[in-house]
Coordinates of C-alpha atoms in Angstrom, one line a residue:
M1 CA -113.4 13.5 18.3
N2 CA -111.2 10.7 17.0
A3 CA -110.9 9.9 13.3
D4 CA -113.3 6.9 13.4
R5 CA -115.9 8.9 15.3
E6 CA -115.6 11.7 12.8
R7 CA -116.1 9.3 9.9
F8 CA -119.3 8.0 11.6
A9 CA -120.5 11.6 11.9
A10 CA -119.8 12.1 8.2
L11 CA -121.6 9.0 7.1
F12 CA -124.7 9.2 9.4
D13 CA -126.6 12.4 10.2
V14 CA -127.5 11.9 13.8
S15 CA -128.4 14.3 16.6
R16 CA -126.4 15.3 19.6
E17 CA -128.7 13.1 21.8
T18 CA -128.0 10.1 19.6
F19 CA -124.3 10.7 19.7
E20 CA -124.5 10.9 23.5
R21 CA -126.2 7.6 23.6
L22 CA -123.6 6.0 21.3
D23 CA -120.8 7.5 23.5
A24 CA -122.5 6.0 26.6
Y25 CA -122.8 2.6 24.8
A26 CA -119.1 2.8 23.9
S27 CA -118.2 3.5 27.5
L28 CA -120.3 0.6 28.9
L29 CA -118.8 -1.7 26.3
A30 CA -115.2 -0.8 27.3
K31 CA -116.1 -1.2 31.0
W32 CA -117.8 -4.6 30.6
N33 CA -115.3 -5.9 28.1
A34 CA -112.7 -6.0 30.9
K35 CA -114.8 -8.6 32.7
I36 CA -116.5 -10.6 29.9
N37 CA -115.6 -11.2 26.4
L38 CA -118.0 -9.0 24.4
V39 CA -115.6 -8.0 21.5
S40 CA -112.0 -8.7 20.7
P41 CA -109.9 -6.2 22.8
S42 CA -107.9 -5.4 19.7
T43 CA -111.0 -3.8 18.1
L44 CA -111.8 -1.5 21.0
P45 CA -109.4 1.3 19.8
H46 CA -111.4 1.2 16.5
L47 CA -114.8 0.7 18.0
W48 CA -116.5 3.4 16.0
E49 CA -115.3 2.1 12.6
R50 CA -115.2 -1.6 13.3
H51 CA -118.4 -2.0 15.2
F52 CA -120.5 1.2 15.1
V53 CA -120.2 2.1 11.4
D54 CA -120.4 -1.6 10.5
S55 CA -123.7 -1.8 12.4
A56 CA -125.2 1.5 11.5
Q57 CA -125.0 0.8 7.7
I58 CA -127.6 -1.9 8.3
L59 CA -130.2 0.7 9.3
K60 CA -129.9 2.4 5.9
L61 CA -131.2 -0.8 4.3
A62 CA -134.0 -1.6 6.7
P63 CA -137.7 -0.5 6.6
N64 CA -138.5 2.2 9.1
S65 CA -141.2 0.4 10.9
G66 CA -142.1 -3.1 12.1
Q67 CA -140.7 -5.9 14.3
W68 CA -136.9 -6.1 14.2
L69 CA -135.2 -9.3 15.6
D70 CA -131.5 -9.3 16.1
I71 CA -130.3 -12.8 16.6
G72 CA -127.1 -13.9 18.3
S73 CA -126.8 -10.3 19.5
G74 CA -123.7 -10.7 21.7
A75 CA -122.5 -7.2 22.5
G76 CA -125.3 -5.7 20.5
F77 CA -124.1 -5.6 16.9
P78 CA -125.8 -4.6 14.7
G79 CA -129.0 -4.4 16.7
M80 CA -128.1 -2.0 19.5
V81 CA -126.5 0.6 17.3
C82 CA -129.5 0.5 15.0
A83 CA -131.9 0.7 18.0
I84 CA -130.1 3.7 19.3
M85 CA -130.3 5.5 16.0
A86 CA -133.9 4.3 15.3
A87 CA -135.1 5.7 18.6
E88 CA -135.0 9.1 17.0
T89 CA -135.4 8.5 13.3
S90 CA -137.7 5.4 13.2
P91 CA -139.7 5.3 16.4
D92 CA -142.1 2.7 14.9
L93 CA -139.3 0.1 14.8
A94 CA -139.7 -2.4 17.7
V95 CA -136.3 -4.0 18.3
S96 CA -135.7 -7.4 20.1
F97 CA -132.4 -9.2 20.8
V98 CA -131.9 -12.9 21.1
E99 CA -128.8 -14.0 23.0
S100 CA -128.2 -17.3 24.9
D101 CA -125.2 -16.1 27.0
Q102 CA -126.7 -14.8 30.3
R103 CA -123.8 -12.4 30.9
K104 CA -124.2 -10.8 27.5
C105 CA -128.0 -10.5 28.1
A106 CA -127.2 -8.7 31.4
F107 CA -125.0 -6.3 29.4
L108 CA -127.7 -5.7 26.8
K109 CA -130.3 -5.0 29.5
T110 CA -127.9 -2.6 31.3
V111 CA -127.3 -0.7 28.0
L112 CA -131.0 -0.4 27.4
R113 CA -131.6 0.8 31.0
E114 CA -128.7 3.3 31.1
L115 CA -129.6 4.7 27.6
D116 CA -133.3 4.8 28.4
L117 CA -134.2 2.7 25.3
V118 CA -137.3 0.5 24.9
A119 CA -136.4 -2.9 23.5
T120 CA -136.7 -6.6 24.5
V121 CA -133.9 -9.0 25.3
H122 CA -134.7 -12.7 24.9
S123 CA -132.3 -14.8 27.1
T124 CA -132.6 -18.0 25.1
R125 CA -131.4 -20.0 22.1
I126 CA -132.7 -18.8 18.7
E127 CA -134.2 -22.2 17.9
A128 CA -136.0 -22.2 21.3
L129 CA -137.7 -18.9 20.9
E130 CA -141.3 -18.9 19.9
P131 CA -141.7 -17.9 16.1
S132 CA -141.4 -14.1 16.0
Q133 CA -143.0 -13.0 12.7
A134 CA -140.2 -10.4 12.4
N135 CA -140.3 -7.9 9.6
I136 CA -136.5 -7.5 9.8
L137 CA -134.0 -10.2 10.9
T138 CA -130.4 -9.3 11.4
A139 CA -127.2 -11.2 12.3
R140 CA -123.5 -10.4 12.3
A141 CA -120.7 -13.0 12.5
L142 CA -123.2 -15.6 13.8
A143 CA -123.4 -18.6 11.5
P144 CA -123.0 -19.7 7.9
L145 CA -125.8 -18.6 5.6
P146 CA -127.6 -21.9 5.3
D147 CA -128.0 -21.9 9.1
L148 CA -129.1 -18.3 9.1
L149 CA -131.8 -19.1 6.6
A150 CA -133.1 -21.9 8.8
F151 CA -133.4 -19.3 11.6
A152 CA -135.2 -17.0 9.2
E153 CA -137.7 -19.7 8.2
R154 CA -138.7 -19.9 11.9
H155 CA -138.7 -16.3 12.8
L156 CA -139.3 -14.1 9.6
A157 CA -142.7 -12.8 8.5
E158 CA -143.8 -13.9 5.1
D159 CA -142.9 -10.5 3.5
G160 CA -139.9 -9.9 5.9
L161 CA -136.3 -9.0 5.1
C162 CA -133.1 -10.5 6.3
L163 CA -130.0 -8.3 6.5
F164 CA -126.9 -10.4 7.1
S165 CA -123.3 -9.1 7.2
K166 CA -120.9 -11.4 5.3
G167 CA -117.2 -11.5 4.5
A168 CA -115.1 -12.6 1.5
R169 CA -116.6 -16.1 1.2
V170 CA -120.1 -14.8 0.6
E171 CA -120.5 -16.3 -2.9
D172 CA -119.5 -19.8 -1.5
E173 CA -122.2 -19.4 1.2
I174 CA -124.8 -18.4 -1.3
M175 CA -124.1 -21.3 -3.6
K176 CA -124.1 -23.7 -0.6
S177 CA -127.5 -22.2 0.5
L178 CA -129.0 -22.7 -2.9
E179 CA -128.7 -26.5 -2.5
T180 CA -131.4 -26.3 0.2
W181 CA -133.1 -22.9 -0.1
A182 CA -134.7 -20.6 -2.7
F183 CA -134.6 -16.9 -2.0
D184 CA -134.3 -13.4 -3.5
V185 CA -131.0 -11.7 -2.6
T186 CA -129.5 -8.3 -3.2
K187 CA -125.8 -7.7 -2.4
H188 CA -124.7 -4.3 -0.9
P189 CA -121.0 -3.5 -0.5
S190 CA -119.8 -3.0 3.1
E191 CA -118.8 0.5 4.3
T192 CA -116.1 -1.0 6.5
D193 CA -114.7 -4.0 4.7
P194 CA -113.6 -4.0 1.1
A195 CA -114.3 -7.7 0.9
G196 CA -117.5 -7.5 2.9
T197 CA -121.1 -7.6 1.8
I198 CA -124.5 -7.1 3.3
L199 CA -127.0 -9.5 2.0
A200 CA -130.7 -8.4 1.8
I201 CA -132.7 -11.6 1.5
G202 CA -136.4 -12.3 1.2
S203 CA -138.9 -14.8 -0.2
I204 CA -137.2 -17.7 1.5
T205 CA -138.5 -21.2 0.8
R206 CA -137.0 -24.7 1.2
V207 CA -136.2 -26.4 -2.1

């Protein structure tokens, strides 16, 4: 077990079956990444820390039931890691992915099939998807916060929660968003990036 995988095991109490699914996901990711650009190749040696820990920490902040919509899913971060873990710990979570790139959708569907997971992949643009009434909305490295809040206005249930991973410029993004939006926000420090923050946002309304 490499150091990053050991750190994951120390941070998250998951079963052997869940670890096997995460290992299988990692293998599929490495295999497919040679053909399509899922993640930066430079991050593959640090997959467990850079992508798996970074995604799994989101699950700690989420409710354990309801409709979860992961937008701009790409390779499946954070949604796929959370779906793998939630299959055992939070079976009442129903996870859906939104991704406009057909090749990435094919990858996500392959992961779900190979890992025997139940989830939905929407092969469309976020703004073209029918409003989802999601209880949880997640995004990672997708768009500036004002744009994410516009997606949330369309797809989040009235009492839903957004969980967005943000970097060092998070305060600038919040201030820019407040020009157009009113919302409640709680900031959680990232487990993987000293300058990173996870924003938990609710009660979103246009100003």
